[in-house]
Short mmCIF file of C-alpha atoms (C1' of nucleotides) in Angstrom, two decimals:
data_model
loop_
_atom_site.label_atom_id
_atom_site.label_comp_id
_atom_site.label_asym_id
_atom_site.label_seq_id
_atom_site.Cartn_x
_atom_site.Cartn_y
_atom_site.Cartn_z
CA UNK A 1 -4.20 -42.52 -32.07
CA UNK A 2 -0.73 -42.33 -30.70
CA UNK A 3 1.94 -39.64 -30.58
CA UNK A 4 3.31 -40.70 -33.94
CA UNK A 5 0.11 -40.11 -35.85
CA UNK A 6 -0.76 -36.95 -33.96
CA UNK A 7 2.57 -35.32 -34.71
CA UNK A 8 2.76 -33.61 -38.08
CA UNK A 9 5.35 -35.06 -40.42
CA UNK A 10 7.78 -32.71 -42.08
CA UNK A 11 6.72 -34.04 -45.51
CA UNK A 12 8.69 -32.38 -48.26
CA UNK A 13 11.04 -30.57 -45.87
CA UNK A 14 14.61 -31.49 -46.64
CA UNK A 15 16.17 -33.79 -44.10
CA UNK A 16 19.02 -31.38 -43.52
CA UNK A 17 16.59 -28.69 -42.42
CA UNK A 18 15.35 -30.91 -39.62
CA UNK A 19 18.90 -31.84 -38.71
CA UNK A 20 19.76 -28.16 -38.54
CA UNK A 21 16.91 -27.57 -36.10
CA UNK A 22 18.10 -30.47 -33.97
CA UNK A 23 21.61 -29.03 -33.88
CA UNK A 24 20.29 -25.69 -32.73
CA UNK A 25 18.08 -27.17 -30.03
CA UNK A 26 20.89 -29.38 -28.80
CA UNK A 27 23.27 -26.44 -28.83
CA UNK A 28 20.95 -24.42 -26.63
CA UNK A 29 20.83 -27.18 -24.03
CA UNK A 30 24.52 -28.04 -24.13
CA UNK A 31 25.42 -24.38 -23.91
CA UNK A 32 23.29 -23.99 -20.79
CA UNK A 33 24.21 -27.18 -18.94
CA UNK A 34 27.49 -28.36 -20.41
CA UNK A 35 28.10 -31.31 -22.72
CA UNK A 36 28.62 -34.05 -20.14
CA UNK A 37 25.69 -32.93 -18.01
CA UNK A 38 23.23 -32.90 -20.89
CA UNK A 39 21.51 -36.20 -21.61
CA UNK A 40 20.43 -37.48 -24.99
CA UNK A 41 16.97 -38.07 -23.62
CA UNK A 42 16.74 -34.43 -22.68
CA UNK A 43 17.87 -33.31 -26.11
CA UNK A 44 15.44 -35.66 -27.80
CA UNK A 45 12.51 -34.38 -25.75
CA UNK A 46 13.43 -30.78 -26.49
CA UNK A 47 13.31 -31.71 -30.17
CA UNK A 48 9.90 -33.32 -29.79
CA UNK A 49 11.37 -36.77 -30.39
CA UNK A 50 12.12 -39.90 -28.46
CA UNK A 51 15.74 -40.84 -27.93
CA UNK A 52 15.56 -43.47 -30.66
CA UNK A 53 14.01 -40.92 -32.97
CA UNK A 54 16.87 -38.54 -32.31
CA UNK A 55 19.34 -41.28 -33.17
CA UNK A 56 17.71 -41.52 -36.54
CA UNK A 57 19.32 -38.17 -37.35
CA UNK A 58 22.62 -38.38 -35.52
CA UNK A 59 25.25 -41.03 -35.16
CA UNK A 60 26.37 -40.55 -31.58
CA UNK A 61 26.58 -37.95 -28.84
CA UNK A 62 30.17 -37.17 -29.70
CA UNK A 63 29.25 -36.78 -33.33
CA UNK A 64 26.46 -34.41 -32.39
CA UNK A 65 28.95 -32.22 -30.53
CA UNK A 66 31.29 -32.29 -33.50
CA UNK A 67 28.45 -31.25 -35.80
CA UNK A 68 27.54 -28.37 -33.47
CA UNK A 69 31.12 -27.20 -33.28
CA UNK A 70 31.63 -27.48 -37.02
CA UNK A 71 28.52 -25.43 -37.60
CA UNK A 72 29.82 -22.90 -35.05
CA UNK A 73 33.13 -22.66 -36.86
CA UNK A 74 31.28 -22.14 -40.16
CA UNK A 75 29.34 -19.35 -38.52
CA UNK A 76 32.47 -17.77 -37.09
CA UNK A 77 34.36 -17.92 -40.35
CA UNK A 78 31.43 -16.47 -42.22
CA UNK A 79 30.64 -13.67 -39.76
CA UNK A 80 34.16 -12.74 -38.69
CA UNK A 81 36.94 -14.08 -40.84
CA UNK A 82 35.31 -13.61 -44.25
CA UNK A 83 34.28 -10.06 -43.34
CA UNK A 84 37.81 -8.92 -42.64
CA UNK A 85 40.28 -10.96 -44.70
CA UNK A 86 39.76 -8.55 -47.59
CA UNK A 87 40.89 -5.49 -45.61
CA UNK A 88 44.23 -4.39 -46.96
CA UNK A 89 45.63 -2.51 -43.95
CA UNK A 90 46.59 -5.19 -41.40
CA UNK A 91 45.84 -2.94 -38.42
CA UNK A 92 42.41 -2.04 -39.71
CA UNK A 93 41.91 -5.72 -40.48
CA UNK A 94 42.69 -6.69 -36.89
CA UNK A 95 40.54 -3.91 -35.47
CA UNK A 96 37.58 -4.98 -37.55
CA UNK A 97 38.25 -8.56 -36.56
CA UNK A 98 38.18 -7.68 -32.87
CA UNK A 99 34.94 -5.77 -33.21
CA UNK A 100 33.24 -8.59 -35.13
CA UNK A 101 34.55 -11.17 -32.73
CA UNK A 102 33.34 -9.35 -29.62
CA UNK A 103 29.85 -8.90 -30.95
CA UNK A 104 29.73 -12.50 -32.11
CA UNK A 105 30.35 -13.56 -28.51
CA UNK A 106 28.16 -10.98 -26.78
CA UNK A 107 25.09 -11.39 -28.95
CA UNK A 108 23.83 -14.73 -27.78
CA UNK A 109 22.61 -15.73 -31.23
CA UNK A 110 25.10 -18.41 -31.57
CA UNK A 111 25.20 -20.83 -28.68
CA UNK A 112 27.52 -22.87 -30.86
CA UNK A 113 30.31 -20.34 -30.38
CA UNK A 114 30.01 -20.52 -26.61
CA UNK A 115 30.17 -24.30 -26.81
CA UNK A 116 33.31 -24.17 -28.91
CA UNK A 117 34.89 -21.84 -26.39
CA UNK A 118 33.83 -23.72 -23.30
CA UNK A 119 34.23 -27.34 -24.39
CA UNK A 120 37.71 -26.76 -25.73
CA UNK A 121 39.03 -30.11 -24.53
CA UNK A 122 35.91 -32.25 -24.65
CA UNK A 123 36.37 -33.69 -28.11
CA UNK A 124 39.30 -36.03 -28.40
CA UNK A 125 40.81 -38.04 -31.20
CA UNK A 126 40.06 -37.28 -34.84
CA UNK A 127 37.06 -35.07 -34.06
CA UNK A 128 39.09 -32.97 -31.65
CA UNK A 129 41.89 -32.61 -34.18
CA UNK A 130 39.48 -31.43 -36.83
CA UNK A 131 38.12 -28.55 -34.74
CA UNK A 132 41.52 -27.71 -33.35
CA UNK A 133 42.93 -27.34 -36.85
CA UNK A 134 40.29 -24.75 -37.69
CA UNK A 135 41.02 -22.85 -34.46
CA UNK A 136 44.71 -22.96 -35.21
CA UNK A 137 44.09 -21.35 -38.58
CA UNK A 138 42.54 -18.40 -36.81
CA UNK A 139 45.54 -18.04 -34.52
CA UNK A 140 47.84 -18.14 -37.53
CA UNK A 141 45.73 -15.53 -39.29
CA UNK A 142 46.09 -13.23 -36.28
CA UNK A 143 49.83 -13.89 -35.95
CA UNK A 144 50.53 -13.21 -39.60
CA UNK A 145 48.40 -10.07 -39.58
CA UNK A 146 50.40 -8.77 -36.62
CA UNK A 147 53.65 -9.71 -38.34
CA UNK A 148 52.54 -7.93 -41.48
CA UNK A 149 51.73 -4.80 -39.48
CA UNK A 150 55.17 -4.92 -37.89
CA UNK A 151 56.92 -5.41 -41.23
CA UNK A 152 55.10 -2.44 -42.69
CA UNK A 153 56.09 -0.32 -39.69
CA UNK A 154 52.47 0.19 -38.66
CA UNK A 155 52.94 -1.13 -35.16
CA UNK A 156 55.93 -1.51 -32.87
CA UNK A 157 57.81 -4.76 -32.62
CA UNK A 158 56.09 -7.33 -30.42
CA UNK A 159 55.92 -11.10 -30.32
CA UNK A 160 53.15 -12.00 -32.79
CA UNK A 161 52.23 -15.15 -30.90
CA UNK A 162 51.84 -13.39 -27.58
CA UNK A 163 49.91 -10.63 -29.31
CA UNK A 164 47.60 -13.14 -30.97
CA UNK A 165 46.82 -14.92 -27.72
CA UNK A 166 46.39 -11.64 -25.83
CA UNK A 167 43.97 -10.61 -28.58
CA UNK A 168 42.08 -13.87 -28.24
CA UNK A 169 42.02 -13.76 -24.44
CA UNK A 170 40.72 -10.21 -24.38
CA UNK A 171 38.02 -10.99 -26.88
CA UNK A 172 36.95 -14.52 -26.00
CA UNK A 173 37.03 -14.32 -22.22
CA UNK A 174 34.01 -12.09 -22.67
CA UNK A 175 31.80 -15.17 -22.86
CA UNK A 176 32.48 -15.85 -19.19
CA UNK A 177 31.26 -12.55 -17.80
CA UNK A 178 29.29 -10.49 -20.28
CA UNK A 179 25.57 -9.98 -19.63
CA UNK A 180 23.41 -8.24 -22.23
CA UNK A 181 21.50 -6.43 -19.51
CA UNK A 182 24.67 -5.29 -17.74
CA UNK A 183 25.92 -1.73 -17.44
CA UNK A 184 28.21 -2.09 -20.45
CA UNK A 185 26.81 -2.44 -23.95
CA UNK A 186 28.59 -4.73 -26.37
CA UNK A 187 29.67 -1.72 -28.46
CA UNK A 188 31.23 -0.14 -25.40
CA UNK A 189 33.10 -3.36 -24.68
CA UNK A 190 34.26 -3.74 -28.27
CA UNK A 191 35.34 -0.11 -28.60
CA UNK A 192 37.06 -0.12 -25.22
CA UNK A 193 38.98 -3.26 -25.99
CA UNK A 194 40.05 -2.08 -29.43
CA UNK A 195 41.24 1.17 -27.89
CA UNK A 196 43.16 -0.62 -25.15
CA UNK A 197 44.73 -3.28 -27.32
CA UNK A 198 45.76 -1.18 -30.32
CA UNK A 199 47.05 1.79 -28.33
CA UNK A 200 49.48 -0.75 -26.90
CA UNK A 201 50.71 -1.56 -30.36
CA UNK A 202 51.19 1.91 -31.81
CA UNK A 203 54.61 3.14 -32.87
CA UNK A 204 55.79 6.04 -30.74
CA UNK B 1 42.99 -60.94 5.39
CA UNK B 2 40.98 -58.39 3.48
CA UNK B 3 41.76 -55.01 1.99
CA UNK B 4 40.79 -53.23 5.18
CA UNK B 5 43.36 -54.98 7.36
CA UNK B 6 46.06 -54.82 4.71
CA UNK B 7 45.74 -51.08 4.25
CA UNK B 8 47.71 -49.05 6.71
CA UNK B 9 45.66 -46.72 8.88
CA UNK B 10 46.75 -43.12 9.13
CA UNK B 11 46.92 -43.38 12.93
CA UNK B 12 48.05 -40.07 14.41
CA UNK B 13 47.83 -38.19 11.11
CA UNK B 14 45.36 -35.36 11.40
CA UNK B 15 42.10 -35.96 9.57
CA UNK B 16 42.41 -32.70 7.67
CA UNK B 17 45.66 -33.88 6.13
CA UNK B 18 43.92 -36.84 4.57
CA UNK B 19 41.09 -34.61 3.40
CA UNK B 20 43.64 -32.31 1.83
CA UNK B 21 45.12 -35.23 -0.10
CA UNK B 22 41.66 -36.24 -1.28
CA UNK B 23 40.99 -32.70 -2.50
CA UNK B 24 44.22 -32.72 -4.46
CA UNK B 25 43.58 -36.12 -6.03
CA UNK B 26 40.03 -35.16 -6.92
CA UNK B 27 41.23 -31.87 -8.37
CA UNK B 28 43.67 -33.66 -10.65
CA UNK B 29 40.91 -35.86 -12.05
CA UNK B 30 38.28 -33.14 -12.36
CA UNK B 31 40.82 -30.86 -14.00
CA UNK B 32 41.61 -33.51 -16.60
CA UNK B 33 38.10 -34.78 -17.36
CA UNK B 34 35.72 -32.07 -16.21
CA UNK B 35 33.43 -32.08 -13.20
CA UNK B 36 30.37 -33.72 -14.73
CA UNK B 37 32.39 -36.40 -16.51
CA UNK B 38 34.28 -37.47 -13.40
CA UNK B 39 32.56 -40.11 -11.27
CA UNK B 40 32.77 -40.41 -7.52
CA UNK B 41 33.83 -44.03 -7.92
CA UNK B 42 36.76 -42.92 -10.01
CA UNK B 43 37.80 -40.32 -7.46
CA UNK B 44 37.48 -42.82 -4.63
CA UNK B 45 39.64 -45.38 -6.41
CA UNK B 46 42.31 -42.77 -7.16
CA UNK B 47 42.36 -42.06 -3.42
CA UNK B 48 42.72 -45.75 -2.59
CA UNK B 49 39.23 -45.85 -1.12
CA UNK B 50 35.83 -47.24 -1.94
CA UNK B 51 33.05 -44.84 -2.77
CA UNK B 52 31.53 -45.27 0.69
CA UNK B 53 34.93 -44.62 2.22
CA UNK B 54 35.28 -41.42 0.25
CA UNK B 55 31.90 -40.25 1.55
CA UNK B 56 33.30 -40.55 5.04
CA UNK B 57 35.38 -37.47 4.27
CA UNK B 58 33.08 -35.44 2.08
CA UNK B 59 29.45 -34.53 2.17
CA UNK B 60 28.52 -34.58 -1.48
CA UNK B 61 29.99 -34.18 -4.95
CA UNK B 62 28.93 -30.57 -5.12
CA UNK B 63 30.48 -29.92 -1.75
CA UNK B 64 33.71 -31.51 -2.92
CA UNK B 65 33.84 -29.11 -5.87
CA UNK B 66 33.15 -26.20 -3.55
CA UNK B 67 35.99 -27.30 -1.27
CA UNK B 68 38.37 -27.58 -4.23
CA UNK B 69 37.41 -24.15 -5.51
CA UNK B 70 37.67 -22.58 -2.07
CA UNK B 71 41.13 -24.03 -1.67
CA UNK B 72 42.00 -22.69 -5.13
CA UNK B 73 40.82 -19.24 -4.18
CA UNK B 74 42.88 -19.39 -0.99
CA UNK B 75 45.88 -20.30 -3.07
CA UNK B 76 45.24 -17.50 -5.52
CA UNK B 77 44.77 -14.89 -2.86
CA UNK B 78 47.90 -16.01 -1.07
CA UNK B 79 50.12 -16.26 -4.15
CA UNK B 80 48.81 -13.31 -6.14
CA UNK B 81 46.68 -10.86 -4.24
CA UNK B 82 48.60 -10.82 -0.96
CA UNK B 83 51.89 -10.42 -2.82
CA UNK B 84 50.84 -7.23 -4.55
CA UNK B 85 48.27 -5.39 -2.43
CA UNK B 86 51.10 -3.72 -0.53
CA UNK B 87 52.65 -2.10 -3.62
CA UNK B 88 52.05 1.60 -3.42
CA UNK B 89 52.27 2.55 -7.10
CA UNK B 90 49.04 1.27 -8.71
CA UNK B 91 50.71 0.62 -12.08
CA UNK B 92 53.51 -1.37 -10.53
CA UNK B 93 50.89 -3.14 -8.45
CA UNK B 94 48.95 -4.15 -11.55
CA UNK B 95 52.09 -5.21 -13.39
CA UNK B 96 53.20 -7.41 -10.53
CA UNK B 97 49.69 -8.79 -10.34
CA UNK B 98 49.71 -9.71 -13.99
CA UNK B 99 53.07 -11.44 -13.72
CA UNK B 100 52.03 -13.43 -10.64
CA UNK B 101 48.73 -14.33 -12.20
CA UNK B 102 50.23 -15.60 -15.44
CA UNK B 103 52.72 -17.84 -13.70
CA UNK B 104 50.02 -19.14 -11.37
CA UNK B 105 48.12 -20.34 -14.41
CA UNK B 106 51.06 -21.58 -16.47
CA UNK B 107 52.76 -23.59 -13.77
CA UNK B 108 50.43 -26.50 -13.47
CA UNK B 109 50.93 -26.80 -9.71
CA UNK B 110 47.46 -25.81 -8.96
CA UNK B 111 44.83 -27.82 -10.81
CA UNK B 112 42.37 -26.04 -8.54
CA UNK B 113 42.90 -22.78 -10.39
CA UNK B 114 42.14 -24.40 -13.73
CA UNK B 115 38.98 -25.87 -12.26
CA UNK B 116 37.86 -22.49 -10.98
CA UNK B 117 38.44 -21.01 -14.41
CA UNK B 118 36.83 -23.78 -16.38
CA UNK B 119 33.84 -24.68 -14.21
CA UNK B 120 32.78 -21.07 -13.85
CA UNK B 121 29.08 -21.87 -14.05
CA UNK B 122 28.97 -25.37 -12.58
CA UNK B 123 28.23 -24.45 -8.99
CA UNK B 124 24.81 -22.96 -8.46
CA UNK B 125 22.93 -21.64 -5.48
CA UNK B 126 24.70 -20.66 -2.28
CA UNK B 127 27.95 -22.43 -3.18
CA UNK B 128 28.13 -20.65 -6.52
CA UNK B 129 27.44 -17.31 -4.86
CA UNK B 130 30.23 -17.89 -2.37
CA UNK B 131 32.90 -18.44 -5.04
CA UNK B 132 31.51 -15.72 -7.26
CA UNK B 133 31.77 -13.21 -4.46
CA UNK B 134 35.48 -13.94 -4.08
CA UNK B 135 36.01 -13.59 -7.83
CA UNK B 136 34.10 -10.33 -7.83
CA UNK B 137 36.45 -8.96 -5.18
CA UNK B 138 39.35 -9.54 -7.54
CA UNK B 139 37.60 -7.68 -10.35
CA UNK B 140 36.91 -4.79 -8.00
CA UNK B 141 40.53 -4.76 -6.90
CA UNK B 142 41.64 -4.47 -10.52
CA UNK B 143 39.06 -1.81 -11.32
CA UNK B 144 39.98 0.34 -8.35
CA UNK B 145 43.69 -0.03 -9.05
CA UNK B 146 43.09 1.18 -12.61
CA UNK B 147 40.96 4.04 -11.35
CA UNK B 148 43.66 5.00 -8.86
CA UNK B 149 46.25 5.03 -11.64
CA UNK B 150 44.02 7.27 -13.74
CA UNK B 151 43.37 9.65 -10.84
CA UNK B 152 47.07 9.97 -10.19
CA UNK B 153 47.70 10.69 -13.86
CA UNK B 154 49.83 7.59 -14.25
CA UNK B 155 47.78 6.17 -17.12
CA UNK B 156 45.44 7.67 -19.66
CA UNK B 157 41.71 7.70 -19.13
CA UNK B 158 40.06 4.37 -19.92
CA UNK B 159 37.00 2.53 -18.65
CA UNK B 160 38.22 0.70 -15.53
CA UNK B 161 35.73 -2.12 -15.98
CA UNK B 162 36.73 -2.82 -19.57
CA UNK B 163 40.37 -2.59 -18.57
CA UNK B 164 39.85 -5.03 -15.71
CA UNK B 165 38.14 -7.59 -17.92
CA UNK B 166 40.69 -7.15 -20.70
CA UNK B 167 43.38 -7.75 -18.08
CA UNK B 168 41.62 -10.87 -16.88
CA UNK B 169 40.99 -12.19 -20.37
CA UNK B 170 44.58 -11.70 -21.40
CA UNK B 171 45.86 -13.42 -18.30
CA UNK B 172 43.34 -16.17 -17.69
CA UNK B 173 42.72 -17.33 -21.26
CA UNK B 174 46.23 -18.68 -21.01
CA UNK B 175 44.88 -21.81 -19.33
CA UNK B 176 43.26 -22.81 -22.61
CA UNK B 177 46.35 -22.82 -24.77
CA UNK B 178 49.60 -22.70 -22.82
CA UNK B 179 51.83 -25.75 -22.88
CA UNK B 180 54.93 -25.88 -20.67
CA UNK B 181 56.90 -27.59 -23.40
CA UNK B 182 55.83 -25.06 -26.04
CA UNK B 183 58.05 -22.56 -27.79
CA UNK B 184 57.13 -19.79 -25.35
CA UNK B 185 58.26 -19.90 -21.72
CA UNK B 186 55.91 -18.61 -19.07
CA UNK B 187 58.23 -15.65 -18.41
CA UNK B 188 58.10 -14.73 -22.08
CA UNK B 189 54.33 -14.85 -22.00
CA UNK B 190 54.12 -12.81 -18.80
CA UNK B 191 56.61 -10.19 -19.99
CA UNK B 192 55.04 -9.95 -23.42
CA UNK B 193 51.57 -9.49 -21.99
CA UNK B 194 52.67 -6.89 -19.47
CA UNK B 195 54.42 -4.99 -22.25
CA UNK B 196 51.37 -5.15 -24.51
CA UNK B 197 48.79 -4.29 -21.91
CA UNK B 198 50.57 -1.47 -20.11
CA UNK B 199 51.94 0.22 -23.21
CA UNK B 200 48.28 0.57 -24.12
CA UNK B 201 47.64 2.47 -20.91
CA UNK B 202 50.53 4.90 -20.88
CA UNK B 203 49.97 8.65 -21.02
CA UNK B 204 51.27 10.16 -24.24
"C1'" DG C 1 46.94 -54.83 32.66
"C1'" DA C 2 42.39 -56.60 31.94
"C1'" DG C 3 38.06 -55.10 30.68
"C1'" DC C 4 35.03 -51.74 28.93
"C1'" DT C 5 33.32 -48.01 26.01
"C1'" DC C 6 33.60 -44.64 22.51
"C1'" DT C 7 35.42 -42.91 18.18
"C1'" DT C 8 37.56 -42.99 13.72
"C1'" DA C 9 38.13 -45.03 9.43
"C1'" DC C 10 36.71 -47.50 6.54
"C1'" DC C 11 34.09 -51.68 3.49
"C1'" DG C 12 30.58 -54.63 0.78
"C1'" DA C 13 26.25 -54.46 -0.77
"C1'" DC C 14 22.74 -52.08 -2.23
"C1'" DC C 15 19.29 -48.09 -3.60
"C1'" DG C 16 16.42 -45.77 -7.30
"C1'" DG C 17 17.38 -43.57 -11.22
"C1'" DT C 18 19.90 -42.35 -15.54
"C1'" DT C 19 23.35 -43.06 -19.07
"C1'" DG C 20 24.41 -43.71 -24.29
"C1'" DG C 21 22.79 -46.71 -27.43
"C1'" DT C 22 19.96 -50.39 -30.09
"C1'" DA C 23 16.68 -54.04 -32.10
"C1'" DG C 24 12.63 -54.44 -34.26
"C1'" DG C 25 8.40 -52.75 -35.41
"C1'" DT C 26 4.70 -49.38 -37.33
"C1'" DC C 27 3.04 -45.84 -40.20
"C1'" DA C 28 2.51 -42.40 -44.04
"C1'" DC C 29 3.68 -41.45 -48.37
"C1'" DA C 30 5.84 -42.11 -53.13
"C1'" DT D 1 6.48 -52.23 -52.82
"C1'" DG D 2 9.58 -49.74 -51.06
"C1'" DT D 3 11.67 -46.10 -48.11
"C1'" DG D 4 12.36 -42.72 -44.75
"C1'" DA D 5 10.62 -41.26 -40.34
"C1'" DC D 6 9.84 -42.41 -36.08
"C1'" DC D 7 8.12 -45.34 -32.17
"C1'" DT D 8 8.07 -48.84 -28.00
"C1'" DA D 9 10.73 -51.54 -25.38
"C1'" DC D 10 14.79 -52.75 -23.86
"C1'" DC D 11 19.97 -53.25 -22.65
"C1'" DA D 12 24.19 -53.28 -19.64
"C1'" DA D 13 26.70 -50.06 -17.36
"C1'" DC D 14 26.99 -46.46 -14.50
"C1'" DC D 15 25.34 -42.43 -11.55
"C1'" DG D 16 25.46 -40.07 -6.69
"C1'" DG D 17 24.50 -41.60 -2.39
"C1'" DT D 18 23.36 -44.64 1.78
"C1'" DC D 19 23.05 -48.71 4.78
"C1'" DG D 20 24.58 -51.66 8.46
"C1'" DG D 21 28.55 -53.50 9.84
"C1'" DT D 22 33.45 -53.94 11.52
"C1'" DA D 23 38.49 -53.74 12.60
"C1'" DA D 24 41.53 -50.98 15.07
"C1'" DG D 25 42.91 -47.86 18.29
"C1'" DA D 26 42.17 -44.22 22.38
"C1'" DG D 27 40.96 -43.38 26.92
"C1'" DC D 28 39.17 -44.56 31.13
"C1'" DT D 29 38.30 -47.64 35.35
"C1'" DC D 30 39.27 -51.06 38.59
#
DNA sequence: GAGCTCTTACCGACCGGTTGGTAGGTCACA
DNA sequence: TGTGACCTACCAACCGGTCGGTAAGAGCTC
């Protein structure tokens, strides 16, 4: 009796469910060690598969990374963007967006987000373009929200592009230093950053 | 006549000069491809050496990265920290610091800085601790400058730690998106960010 | 200035191990 | 009788690193 017969098959389980699990396991490893430093063998073993078995589900290493990042972008859009696009007041919209974004990064639920942030130049060619386009949409959303706030006289006049990237830097850099067991809670960080950033935008 | 005899020896040139050149060449490659994805062979060839020849100058790959990062930290401390520590007014000190820091990142002179920012978790053990300690000193410098500004009544009361990390995020995230040929000049970015960040700190 | 030694700066060849990826087979289940 | 799931065995290329060797110069002695 070999490993194949010992291991329980996932019978009726949809194939995509298994693929999802593989993505999550791979994400955990890649998040911890970096894309280039993580071997396919390692990922396969963590999934309870051989390397060849893993390749039954994925096409290539690069494709695996793309799948992880795409899933991460889905997650981000669902947990951040979709939650705030409906808010009518552009300032409140941006504030809510910052809060959601900070907690998305601090709560380590989604290793995929960290991977997207860290491996920002790893994917090249068509795959890279695909992810970049989705990121760009977020930047544009921020820029236009800032512009809207300016037009409505809700905030003073600033460069929307600089504001958008300052917003992003403030919020996303968090992944490099935040520790859940540190002296600052994620709410404190989020509140503090919202206070800092939006006090700088107020009309006097 | 083989490659060895054809190649000119660096006779009287100090050994450290050659090492310096190797560090710079290696930094360029690692900056472009990432530490894990850059091979020693590749670095050696870019230096006009064989791999064994390269190992005449360095101890190991990890050590090479440490040397690059240490040099980057030297550069940073010399071009940013040393230029501003003497400024008496803490707000002016922080403003100057932000300006210097932005231009250090935007002007691609120093690939070493980008490597320090990107490979923030690559070095482990004693080497990692060494670099981390120097980074930590910068955070503390920012925190205490903010605290000093608060104590003197120059800015409103905020959490110095959150302010320091917001400062860093704003300034350092730049390495992920800034392009010299983009629509924003580095001065525009620096000025815009200083305006945004410090307007958020002013006393009302 | 010939002869000697010591040092620096490298090179070609090689090490054990790992890389991403694949061909071809086996097995359970429908 | 498929078909999807998964395996063993294997590939060429590459990994970081080391080995013994060597050409060229520096410094000293006689």
